[in-house]
Coordinates of C-alpha atoms in Angstrom, one line a residue:
Chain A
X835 CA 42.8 -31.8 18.0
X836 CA 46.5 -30.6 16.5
X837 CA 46.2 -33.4 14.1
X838 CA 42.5 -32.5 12.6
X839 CA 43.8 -28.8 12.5
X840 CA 46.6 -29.8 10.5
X841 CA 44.3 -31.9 8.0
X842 CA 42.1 -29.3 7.7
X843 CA 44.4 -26.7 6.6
X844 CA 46.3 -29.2 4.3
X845 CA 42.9 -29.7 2.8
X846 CA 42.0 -26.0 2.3
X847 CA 45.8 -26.4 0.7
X848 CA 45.0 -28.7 -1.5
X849 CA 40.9 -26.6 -2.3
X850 CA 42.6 -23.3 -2.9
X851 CA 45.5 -24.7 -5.6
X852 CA 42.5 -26.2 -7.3
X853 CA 40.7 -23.5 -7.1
X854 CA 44.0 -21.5 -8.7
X855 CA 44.2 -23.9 -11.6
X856 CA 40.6 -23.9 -12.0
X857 CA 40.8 -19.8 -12.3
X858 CA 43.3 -19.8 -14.5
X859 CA 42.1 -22.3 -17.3
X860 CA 39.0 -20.1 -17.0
X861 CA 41.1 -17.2 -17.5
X862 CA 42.8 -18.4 -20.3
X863 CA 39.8 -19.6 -22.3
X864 CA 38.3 -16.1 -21.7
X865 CA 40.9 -14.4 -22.9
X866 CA 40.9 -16.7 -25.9
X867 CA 36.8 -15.6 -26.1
X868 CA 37.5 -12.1 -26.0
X869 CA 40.4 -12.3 -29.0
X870 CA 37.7 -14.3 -30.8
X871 CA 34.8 -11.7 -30.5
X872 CA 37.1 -8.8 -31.1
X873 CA 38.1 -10.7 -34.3
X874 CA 34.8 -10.8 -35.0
X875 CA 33.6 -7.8 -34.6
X876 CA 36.9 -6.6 -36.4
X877 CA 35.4 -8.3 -39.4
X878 CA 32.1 -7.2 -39.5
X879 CA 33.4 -3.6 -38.6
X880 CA 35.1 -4.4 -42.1
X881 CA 32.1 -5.5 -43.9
X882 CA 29.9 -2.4 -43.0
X883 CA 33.3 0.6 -43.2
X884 CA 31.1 2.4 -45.6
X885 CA 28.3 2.9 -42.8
X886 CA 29.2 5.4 -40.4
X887 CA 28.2 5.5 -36.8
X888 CA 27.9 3.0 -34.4
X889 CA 26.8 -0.3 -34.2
X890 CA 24.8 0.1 -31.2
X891 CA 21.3 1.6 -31.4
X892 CA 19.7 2.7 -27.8
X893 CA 15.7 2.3 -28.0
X894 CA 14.4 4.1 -25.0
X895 CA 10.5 2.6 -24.2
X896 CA 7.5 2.0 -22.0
X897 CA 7.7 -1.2 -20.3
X898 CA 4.5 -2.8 -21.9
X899 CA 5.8 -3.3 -25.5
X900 CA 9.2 -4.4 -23.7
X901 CA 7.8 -6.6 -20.5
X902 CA 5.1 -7.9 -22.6
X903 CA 7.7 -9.9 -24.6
X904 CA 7.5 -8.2 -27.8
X905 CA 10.8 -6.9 -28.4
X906 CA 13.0 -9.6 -27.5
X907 CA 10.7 -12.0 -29.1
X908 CA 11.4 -9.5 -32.5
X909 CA 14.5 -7.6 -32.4
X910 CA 17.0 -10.5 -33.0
X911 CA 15.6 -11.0 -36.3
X912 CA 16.4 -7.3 -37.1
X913 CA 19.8 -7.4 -34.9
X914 CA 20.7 -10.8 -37.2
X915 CA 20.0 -9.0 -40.4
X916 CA 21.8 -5.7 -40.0
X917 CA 24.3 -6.5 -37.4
X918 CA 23.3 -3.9 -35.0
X919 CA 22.7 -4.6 -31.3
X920 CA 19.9 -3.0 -29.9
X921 CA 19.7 -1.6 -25.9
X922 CA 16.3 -1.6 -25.2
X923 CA 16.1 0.5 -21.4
X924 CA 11.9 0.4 -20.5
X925 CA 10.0 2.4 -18.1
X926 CA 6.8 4.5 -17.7
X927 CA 6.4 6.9 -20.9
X928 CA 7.2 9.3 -18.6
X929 CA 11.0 8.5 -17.4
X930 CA 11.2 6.6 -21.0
X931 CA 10.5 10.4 -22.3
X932 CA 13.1 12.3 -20.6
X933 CA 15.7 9.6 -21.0
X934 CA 15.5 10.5 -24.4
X935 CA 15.5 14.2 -23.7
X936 CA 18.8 13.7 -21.3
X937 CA 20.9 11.9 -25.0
X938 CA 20.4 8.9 -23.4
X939 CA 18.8 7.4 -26.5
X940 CA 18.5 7.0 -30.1
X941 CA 14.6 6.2 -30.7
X942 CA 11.9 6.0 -28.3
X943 CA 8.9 4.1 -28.7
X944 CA 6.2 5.0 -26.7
X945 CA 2.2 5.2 -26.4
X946 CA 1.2 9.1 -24.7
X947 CA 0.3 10.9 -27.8
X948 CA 0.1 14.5 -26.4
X949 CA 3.7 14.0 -24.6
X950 CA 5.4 12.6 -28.4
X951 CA 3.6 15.5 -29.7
X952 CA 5.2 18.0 -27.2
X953 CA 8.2 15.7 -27.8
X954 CA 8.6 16.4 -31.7
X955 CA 7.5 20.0 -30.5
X956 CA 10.1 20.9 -28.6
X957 CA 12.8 19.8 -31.4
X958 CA 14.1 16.5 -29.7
X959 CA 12.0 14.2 -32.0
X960 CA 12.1 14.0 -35.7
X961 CA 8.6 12.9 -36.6
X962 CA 6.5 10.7 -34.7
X963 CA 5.5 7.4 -36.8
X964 CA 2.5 5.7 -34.9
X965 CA 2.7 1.9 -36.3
X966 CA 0.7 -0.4 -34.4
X967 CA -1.9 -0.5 -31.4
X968 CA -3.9 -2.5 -29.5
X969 CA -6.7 -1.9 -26.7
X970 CA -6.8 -1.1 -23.1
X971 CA -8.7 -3.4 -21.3
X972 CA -10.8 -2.7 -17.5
X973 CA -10.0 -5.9 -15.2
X974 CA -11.9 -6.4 -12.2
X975 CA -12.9 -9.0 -9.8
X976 CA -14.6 -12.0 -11.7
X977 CA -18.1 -10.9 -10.2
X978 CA -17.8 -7.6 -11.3
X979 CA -19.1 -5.7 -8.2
X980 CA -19.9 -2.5 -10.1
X981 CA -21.7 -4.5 -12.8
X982 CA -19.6 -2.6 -15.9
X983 CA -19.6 -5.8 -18.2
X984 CA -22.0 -4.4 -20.6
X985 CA -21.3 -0.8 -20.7
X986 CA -20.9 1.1 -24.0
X987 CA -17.1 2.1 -23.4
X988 CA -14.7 2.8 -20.5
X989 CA -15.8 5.9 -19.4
X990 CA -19.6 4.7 -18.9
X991 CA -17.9 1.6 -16.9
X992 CA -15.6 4.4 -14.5
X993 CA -18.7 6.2 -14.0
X994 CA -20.4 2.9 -12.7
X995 CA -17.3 2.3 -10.9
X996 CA -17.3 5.5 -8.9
X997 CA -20.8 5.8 -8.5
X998 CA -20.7 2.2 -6.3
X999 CA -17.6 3.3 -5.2
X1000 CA -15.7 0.1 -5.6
X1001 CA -12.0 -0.2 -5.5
X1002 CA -10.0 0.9 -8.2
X1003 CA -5.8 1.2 -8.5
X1004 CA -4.4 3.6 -10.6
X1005 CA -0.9 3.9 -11.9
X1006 CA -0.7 7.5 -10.5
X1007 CA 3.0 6.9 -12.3
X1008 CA 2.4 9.7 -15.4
X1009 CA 3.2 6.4 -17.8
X1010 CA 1.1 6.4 -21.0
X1011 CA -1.6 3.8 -19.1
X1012 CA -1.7 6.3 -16.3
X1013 CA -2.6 9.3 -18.5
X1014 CA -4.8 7.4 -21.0
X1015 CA -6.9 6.8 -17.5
X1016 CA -7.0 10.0 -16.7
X1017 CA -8.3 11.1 -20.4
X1018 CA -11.0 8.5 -19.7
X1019 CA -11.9 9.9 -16.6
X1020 CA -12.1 13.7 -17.8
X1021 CA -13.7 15.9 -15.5
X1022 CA -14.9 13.0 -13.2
X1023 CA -11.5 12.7 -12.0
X1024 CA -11.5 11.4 -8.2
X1025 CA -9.7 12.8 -5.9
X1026 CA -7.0 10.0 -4.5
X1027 CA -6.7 12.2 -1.1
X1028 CA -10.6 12.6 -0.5
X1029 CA -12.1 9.0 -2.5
X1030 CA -11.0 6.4 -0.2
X1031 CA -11.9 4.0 -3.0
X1032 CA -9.4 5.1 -5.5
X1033 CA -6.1 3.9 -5.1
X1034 CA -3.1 5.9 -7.0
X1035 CA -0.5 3.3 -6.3
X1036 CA 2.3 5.2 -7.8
X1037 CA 3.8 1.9 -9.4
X1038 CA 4.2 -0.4 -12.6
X1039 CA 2.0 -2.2 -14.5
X1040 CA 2.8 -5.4 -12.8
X1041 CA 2.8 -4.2 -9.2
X1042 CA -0.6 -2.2 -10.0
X1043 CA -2.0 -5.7 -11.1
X1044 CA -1.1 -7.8 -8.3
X1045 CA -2.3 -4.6 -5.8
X1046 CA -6.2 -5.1 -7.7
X1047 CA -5.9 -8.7 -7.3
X1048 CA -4.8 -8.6 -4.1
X1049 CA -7.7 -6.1 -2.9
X1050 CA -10.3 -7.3 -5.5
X1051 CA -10.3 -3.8 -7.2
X1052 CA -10.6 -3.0 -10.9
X1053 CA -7.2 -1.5 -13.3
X1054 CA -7.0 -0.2 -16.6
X1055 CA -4.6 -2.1 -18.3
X1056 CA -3.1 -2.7 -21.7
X1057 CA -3.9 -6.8 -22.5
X1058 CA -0.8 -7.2 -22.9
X1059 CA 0.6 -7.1 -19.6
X1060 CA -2.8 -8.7 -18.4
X1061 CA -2.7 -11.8 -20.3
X1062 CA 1.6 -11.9 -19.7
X1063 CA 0.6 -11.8 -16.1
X1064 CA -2.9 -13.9 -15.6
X1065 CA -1.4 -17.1 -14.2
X1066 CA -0.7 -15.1 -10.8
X1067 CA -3.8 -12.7 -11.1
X1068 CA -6.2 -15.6 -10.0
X1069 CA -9.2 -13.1 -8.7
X1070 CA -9.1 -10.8 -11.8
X1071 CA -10.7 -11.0 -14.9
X1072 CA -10.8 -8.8 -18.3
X1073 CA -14.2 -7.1 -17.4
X1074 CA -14.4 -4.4 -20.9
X1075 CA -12.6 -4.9 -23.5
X1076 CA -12.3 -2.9 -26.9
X1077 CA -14.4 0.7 -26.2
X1078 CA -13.8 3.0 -28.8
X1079 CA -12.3 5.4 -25.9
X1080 CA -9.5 2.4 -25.1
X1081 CA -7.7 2.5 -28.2
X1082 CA -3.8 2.7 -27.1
X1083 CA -1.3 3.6 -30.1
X1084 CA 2.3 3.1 -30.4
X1085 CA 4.6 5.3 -32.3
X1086 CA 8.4 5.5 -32.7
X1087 CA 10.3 8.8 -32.6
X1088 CA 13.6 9.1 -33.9
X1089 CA 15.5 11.1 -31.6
X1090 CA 17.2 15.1 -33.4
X1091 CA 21.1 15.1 -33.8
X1092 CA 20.8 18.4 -34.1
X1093 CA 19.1 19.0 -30.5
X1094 CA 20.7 15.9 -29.0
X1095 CA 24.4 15.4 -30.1
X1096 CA 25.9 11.6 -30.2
X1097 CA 22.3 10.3 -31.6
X1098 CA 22.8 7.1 -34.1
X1099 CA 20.9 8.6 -36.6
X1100 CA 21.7 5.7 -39.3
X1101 CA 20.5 3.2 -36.6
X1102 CA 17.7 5.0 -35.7
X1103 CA 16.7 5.3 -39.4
X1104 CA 17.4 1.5 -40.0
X1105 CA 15.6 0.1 -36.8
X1106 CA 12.4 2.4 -37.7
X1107 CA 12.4 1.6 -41.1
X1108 CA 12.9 -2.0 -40.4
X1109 CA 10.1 -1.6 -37.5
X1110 CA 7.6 -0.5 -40.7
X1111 CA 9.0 -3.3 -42.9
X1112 CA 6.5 -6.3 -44.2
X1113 CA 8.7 -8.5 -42.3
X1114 CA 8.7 -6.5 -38.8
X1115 CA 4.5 -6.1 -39.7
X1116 CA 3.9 -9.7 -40.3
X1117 CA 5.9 -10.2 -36.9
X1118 CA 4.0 -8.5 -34.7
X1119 CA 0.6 -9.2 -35.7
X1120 CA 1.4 -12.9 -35.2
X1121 CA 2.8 -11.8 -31.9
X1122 CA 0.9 -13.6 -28.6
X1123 CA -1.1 -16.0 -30.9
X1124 CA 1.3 -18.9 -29.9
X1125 CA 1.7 -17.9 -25.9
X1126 CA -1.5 -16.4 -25.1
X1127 CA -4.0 -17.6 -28.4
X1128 CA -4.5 -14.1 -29.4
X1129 CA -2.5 -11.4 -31.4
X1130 CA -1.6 -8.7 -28.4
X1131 CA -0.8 -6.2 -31.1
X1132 CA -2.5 -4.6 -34.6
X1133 CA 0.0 -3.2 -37.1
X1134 CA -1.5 0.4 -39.0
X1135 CA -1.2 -0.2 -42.3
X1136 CA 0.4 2.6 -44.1
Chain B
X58 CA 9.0 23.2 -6.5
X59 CA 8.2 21.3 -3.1
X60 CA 6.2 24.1 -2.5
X61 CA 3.7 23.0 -4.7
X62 CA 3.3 19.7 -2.8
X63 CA 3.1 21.3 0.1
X64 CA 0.5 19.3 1.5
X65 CA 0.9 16.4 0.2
X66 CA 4.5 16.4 0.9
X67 CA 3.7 17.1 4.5
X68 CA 1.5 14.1 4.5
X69 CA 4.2 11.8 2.9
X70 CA 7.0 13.1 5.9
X71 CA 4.4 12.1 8.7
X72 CA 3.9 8.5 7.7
X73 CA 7.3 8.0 7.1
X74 CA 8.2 9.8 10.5
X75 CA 5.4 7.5 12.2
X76 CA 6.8 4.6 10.0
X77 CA 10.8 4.7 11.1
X78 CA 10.1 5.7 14.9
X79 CA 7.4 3.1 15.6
X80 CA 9.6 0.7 13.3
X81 CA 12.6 1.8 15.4
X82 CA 10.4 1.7 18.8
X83 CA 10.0 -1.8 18.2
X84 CA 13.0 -3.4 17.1
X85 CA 15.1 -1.4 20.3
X86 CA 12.3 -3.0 22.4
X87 CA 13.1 -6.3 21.3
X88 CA 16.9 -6.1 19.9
X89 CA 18.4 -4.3 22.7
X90 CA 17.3 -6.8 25.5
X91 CA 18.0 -9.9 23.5
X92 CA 21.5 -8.1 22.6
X93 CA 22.7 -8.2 26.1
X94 CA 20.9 -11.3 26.7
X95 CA 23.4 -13.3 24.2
X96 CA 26.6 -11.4 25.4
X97 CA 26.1 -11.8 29.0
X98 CA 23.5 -14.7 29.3
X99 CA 24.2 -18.6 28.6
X100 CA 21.7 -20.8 27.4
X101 CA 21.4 -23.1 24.7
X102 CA 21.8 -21.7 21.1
X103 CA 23.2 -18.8 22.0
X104 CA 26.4 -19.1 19.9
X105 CA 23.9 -20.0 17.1
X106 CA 21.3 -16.8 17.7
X107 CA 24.8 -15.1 17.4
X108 CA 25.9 -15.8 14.2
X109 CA 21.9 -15.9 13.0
X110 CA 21.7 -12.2 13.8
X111 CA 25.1 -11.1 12.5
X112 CA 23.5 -13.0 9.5
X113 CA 20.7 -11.7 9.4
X114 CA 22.5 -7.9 8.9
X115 CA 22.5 -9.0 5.4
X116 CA 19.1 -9.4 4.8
X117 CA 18.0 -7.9 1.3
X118 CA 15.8 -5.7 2.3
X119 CA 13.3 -6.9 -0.8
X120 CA 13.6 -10.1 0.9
X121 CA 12.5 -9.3 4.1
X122 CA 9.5 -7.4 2.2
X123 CA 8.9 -10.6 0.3
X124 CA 8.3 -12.4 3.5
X125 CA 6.1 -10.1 4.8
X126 CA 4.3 -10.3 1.8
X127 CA 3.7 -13.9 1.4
X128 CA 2.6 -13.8 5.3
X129 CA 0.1 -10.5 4.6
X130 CA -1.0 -11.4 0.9
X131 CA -4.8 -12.7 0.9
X132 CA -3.6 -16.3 0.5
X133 CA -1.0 -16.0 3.3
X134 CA -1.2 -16.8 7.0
X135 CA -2.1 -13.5 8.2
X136 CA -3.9 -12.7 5.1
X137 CA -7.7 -12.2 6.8
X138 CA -6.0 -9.5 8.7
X139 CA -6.4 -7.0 5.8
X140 CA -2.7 -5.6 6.9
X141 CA -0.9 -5.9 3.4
X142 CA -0.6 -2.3 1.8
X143 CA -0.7 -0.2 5.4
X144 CA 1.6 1.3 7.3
X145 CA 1.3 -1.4 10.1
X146 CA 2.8 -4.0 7.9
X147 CA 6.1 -1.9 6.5
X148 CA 6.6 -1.4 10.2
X149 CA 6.8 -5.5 10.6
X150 CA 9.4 -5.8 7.6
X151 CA 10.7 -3.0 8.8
X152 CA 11.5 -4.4 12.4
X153 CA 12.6 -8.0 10.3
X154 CA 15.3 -5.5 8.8
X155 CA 16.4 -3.3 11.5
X156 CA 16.1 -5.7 15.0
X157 CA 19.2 -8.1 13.4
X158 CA 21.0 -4.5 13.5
X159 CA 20.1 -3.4 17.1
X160 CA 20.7 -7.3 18.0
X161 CA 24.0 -7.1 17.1
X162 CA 25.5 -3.5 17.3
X163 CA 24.3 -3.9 20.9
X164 CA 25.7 -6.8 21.9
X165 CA 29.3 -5.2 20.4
X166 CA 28.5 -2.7 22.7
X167 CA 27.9 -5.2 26.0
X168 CA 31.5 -6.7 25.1
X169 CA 33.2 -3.7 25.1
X170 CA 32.2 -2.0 28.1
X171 CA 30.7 -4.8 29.8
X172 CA 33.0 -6.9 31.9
X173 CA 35.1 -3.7 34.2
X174 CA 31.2 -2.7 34.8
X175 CA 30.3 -5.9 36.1
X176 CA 33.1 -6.1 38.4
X177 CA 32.1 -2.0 39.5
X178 CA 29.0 -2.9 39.9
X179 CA 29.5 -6.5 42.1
X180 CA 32.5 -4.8 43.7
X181 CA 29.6 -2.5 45.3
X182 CA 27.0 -4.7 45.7
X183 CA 24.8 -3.9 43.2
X184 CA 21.5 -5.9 42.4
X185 CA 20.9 -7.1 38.7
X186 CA 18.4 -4.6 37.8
X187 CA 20.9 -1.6 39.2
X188 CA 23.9 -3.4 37.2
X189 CA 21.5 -3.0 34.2
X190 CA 20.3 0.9 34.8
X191 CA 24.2 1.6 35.5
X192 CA 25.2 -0.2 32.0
X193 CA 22.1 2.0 30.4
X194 CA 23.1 5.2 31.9
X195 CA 26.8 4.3 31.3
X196 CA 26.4 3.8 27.7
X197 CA 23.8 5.9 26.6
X198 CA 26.0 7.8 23.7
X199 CA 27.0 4.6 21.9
X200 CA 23.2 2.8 22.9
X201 CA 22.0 6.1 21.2
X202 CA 24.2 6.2 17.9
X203 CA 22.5 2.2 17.8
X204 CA 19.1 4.0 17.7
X205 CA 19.7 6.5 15.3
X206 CA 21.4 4.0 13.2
X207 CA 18.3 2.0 13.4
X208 CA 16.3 4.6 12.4
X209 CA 18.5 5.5 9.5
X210 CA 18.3 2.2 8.2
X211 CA 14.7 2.0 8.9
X212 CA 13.8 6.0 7.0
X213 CA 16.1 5.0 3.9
X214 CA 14.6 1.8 3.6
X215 CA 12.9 1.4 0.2
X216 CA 13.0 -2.3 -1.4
X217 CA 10.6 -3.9 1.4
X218 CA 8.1 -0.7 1.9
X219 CA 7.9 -0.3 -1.3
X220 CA 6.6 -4.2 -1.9
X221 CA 4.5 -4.6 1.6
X222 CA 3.1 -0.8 1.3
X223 CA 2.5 -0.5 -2.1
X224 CA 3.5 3.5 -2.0
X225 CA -0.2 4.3 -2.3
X226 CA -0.5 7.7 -2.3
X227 CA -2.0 9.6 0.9
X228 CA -1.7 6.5 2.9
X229 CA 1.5 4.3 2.5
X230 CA 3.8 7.1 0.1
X231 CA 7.0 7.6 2.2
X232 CA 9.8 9.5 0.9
X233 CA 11.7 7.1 -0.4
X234 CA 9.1 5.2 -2.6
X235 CA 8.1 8.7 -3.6
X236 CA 11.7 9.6 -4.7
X237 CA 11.7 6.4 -6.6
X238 CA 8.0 7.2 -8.5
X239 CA 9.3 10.6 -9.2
X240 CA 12.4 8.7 -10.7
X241 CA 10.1 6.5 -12.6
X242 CA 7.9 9.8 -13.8
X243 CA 11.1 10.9 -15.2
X244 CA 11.4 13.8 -13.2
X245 CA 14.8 13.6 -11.7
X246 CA 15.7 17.1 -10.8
X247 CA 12.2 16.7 -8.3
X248 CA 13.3 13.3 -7.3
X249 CA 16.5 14.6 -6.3
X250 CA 14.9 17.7 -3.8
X251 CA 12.7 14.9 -2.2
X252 CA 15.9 12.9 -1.4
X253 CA 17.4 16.2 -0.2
X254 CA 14.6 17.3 2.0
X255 CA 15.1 13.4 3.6
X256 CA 18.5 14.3 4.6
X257 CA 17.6 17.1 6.1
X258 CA 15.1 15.4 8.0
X259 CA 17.6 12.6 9.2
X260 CA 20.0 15.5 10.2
X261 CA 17.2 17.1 12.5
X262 CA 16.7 14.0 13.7
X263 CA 20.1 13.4 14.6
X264 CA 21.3 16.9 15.7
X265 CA 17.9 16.7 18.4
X266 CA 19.1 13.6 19.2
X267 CA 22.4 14.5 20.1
X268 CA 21.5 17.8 21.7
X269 CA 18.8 15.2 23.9
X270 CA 22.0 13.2 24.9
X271 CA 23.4 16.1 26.5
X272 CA 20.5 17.3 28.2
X273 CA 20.8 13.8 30.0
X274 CA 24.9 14.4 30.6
X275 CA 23.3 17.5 33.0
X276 CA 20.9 15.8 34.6
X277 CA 23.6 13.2 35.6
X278 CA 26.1 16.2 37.1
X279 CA 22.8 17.6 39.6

């Protein structure tokens, strides 16, 4: 018993020197990393002394241009060009919104035009730029229960939908998908406390999806998110697609230095201008076709 | 501000009242008994159950709501129940979460005090049952503070309720999963009076708790 004791412990001996040398090498070639990039960046700081501000731009945006796949398919091709690094931080329009509002950013790009209105309104934003959109889309169970396939647009097919009083999730979340519901619904607004049908499931895109799925219930979605998500959405279907009332636009706002101190004004300016480029245009609309077969975004020409 | 939720915000503190005390409930009901069990008892894999349990403590709570999920979800075992998104299944991950804790904190409880009360209690003859309802009333204080941790754990919880319940608003919202949607909306100052109105709620809970504790000291003196 002694004897396997004593092995034992020389043997956790022997692990934990190995594990020291092991450390340290790591150490060492980390350091040597870290001399390398400040070197680096020491140059390029060099190259671009003439540009003031940081090199960092913070983009502050709603989760379906981010989680779709869009931005870090193109942002490294601006990021490679100019040499800044964009943060991208998404969330519902909403939270995306009043980051901005808190300094927490240097651009927003969202899709809620009355809040960017209110947001240029109120002196945070310069000028809000809408540069591309795309459609909302009604999924539903692949029999279509409330038999909305043919309607004219999405506000005929949520009539239908609450007359037959089938499920249906809503974001309930304020983000720009939630509010561009309730614009659709108008006055027919259900009630979530009272319409046991109507689900305001106070979540993202994603979760909302996999609730309709789960219950067989229909969800205004952008396609996006859809088509990013269909391999685990089995029951659903895109039911209506493209009604004039489904239109969903995206705009960039560059955030005020003179309302929000510490803003990268030069970034901001580059990344939007760059977002407006021929190059970032030709980018997006080719966006999707390779992953999903279809462009998920339409560029406004200017 | 709350005022204007009033109801709602009335609505949202009952389920997740009914959620931590039927979620607590259950995991006493089971964790207690099997705590004492593995301190006092021997059988076969009790060493094991031990170190499962103390284990088990560090559950991620999203990972015990991912189980429950993959059981509830249409395709899952359970799945023609129709449970996933009500309150009856948080309370399962909830119990997943919490019973580990009861398990153990009660079991740390049994060695402390246990062995000079077993001697008492065989030096007067006492039956098993009485040795167990003298080792109750003997520890109630630190049996209780394992409740109420129980039910902290379980009102704070907000990874696994937030995947099995779906924070559906007038049925499965509780406070945390509204604090986090408020969060989400961008409305932080709200956010942060919801997560101030749960303290206060924890702290009734507790103080009532404690004050109940006493009332049972009294009874003990008559």
């Amino acid at each position: 018993m002694k004897k396997l004791l004593a092995l034992l412990m020389a043997l956790a001996l022997v692990f934990s020197f190995a594990a020291c040398a092991g450390n340290e090498e790591e150490t060492t070639a980390a350091a040597d990393e870290t001399t390398a990039v400040s070197d680096t960046t020491a140059a390029s700081e060099e190259g671009t002394s003439d540009e003031t501000g940081s090199k960092t731009i913070r983009m502050s945006t709603t989760t379906s241009v981010n989680d779709s796949g869009l931005l870090p398919a193109i942002l490294p091709v601006f990021e490679q060009k100019t040499g800044y690094k964009v943060e991208v931080q998404s969330a519902g329009t909403g939270a995306a919104i009043q980051k901005a509002k808190d300094g927490n950013a240097d651009l927003i790009l969202v899709h809620s035009k009355a809040s960017e209105e209110a947001f240029v309104d109120e002196g945070y934003g310069v000028e809000r730029i809408p540069f591309m959109f795309n459609y909302f889309v009604v999924v539903g169970p692949k029999d279509d229960p409330a038999g909305i396939k043919d309607s004219e647009n999405a506000a005929a097919a949520f009539k239908k939908i609450s007359s037959s009083q089938q499920k249906f999730i809503s974001r309930g979340d304020e983000s720009g998908t939630h509010k561009a519901e309730l614009k659709i619904w108008g006055d027919t607004a259900p009630d979530a406390a009272n319409d046991k049908w109507y689900v305001s499931a106070g979540a993202g895109m994603g979760a909302c999806l996999t609730m309709a799925n789960e219950q067989k219930a229909y969800c205004l979605t952008d396609k996006a998110t859809f088509l990013a998500n269909k391999e685990s959405l089995p029951e659903l279907d895109i039911i209506l697609a493209e009604g004039e009332d489904m239109k969903n636009t995206y705009s960039v706002i560059e955030c005020d230095a003179e309302k929000l101190p510490g803003v990268n004004t030069a970034g901001a300016k580059a990344l939007i201008d760059w977002l407006l480029s021929d190059e970032a245009d030709a980018l997006i609309a080719k966006y999707g076709e390779e992953q999903y077969g279809q462009a998920l975004f339409t560029v406004i020409e200017d | 501000m709350l005022l204007s939720m009033d109801k709602e915000l009335i609505q949202i503190i009952g389920v997740t009242l009914k959620m931590s005390f039927f979620s607590t409930l259950i995991s006493c009901l089971i964790g207690m008994p099997l705590g004492v069990l593995i301190e006092k008892g021997s059988f076969f894999g009790r060493g094991l159950l031990k170190k499962l349990s103390s284990t088990l403590m560090g559950l991620p709570p999203v990972v015990a709501g991912l189980i429950v999920y993959m059981l509830f979800t249409r395709y899952g075992i359970f799945g023609s129940l129709g449970l996933l998104f009500t309150v009856e299944v948080m309370i399962v991950a909830q119990v997943m979460l919490i019973t580990p804790v009861v398990l153990c904190l009660t079991s740390s409880v049994v060695s402390v005090s246990g062995n000079p009360l077993k001697e008492t209690a065989r030096g007067l003859g006492l039956k098993r049952g009485r040795t167990l309802s003298l080792f109750l009333i003997h520890n109630r204080r630190a049996l209780l503070s394992v409740v109420l941790t129980a039910f902290g754990r379980s009102i704070a919880e907000v990874g696994a309720v937030s995947l099995v319940g779906g924070n559906i608003q007038w049925k499965t919202r509780v406070m945390t999963t509204a604090i986090l949607l408020e969060t989400n909306k961008g409305k932080f100052t709200f956010a942060l009076a919801l997560g101030i109105v749960l303290l206060i709620i924890s702290l009734i809970v507790n103080v009532s708790a404690s004050l109940l504790s006493k009332g049972g000291k009294d009874s003990d003196k008559m």
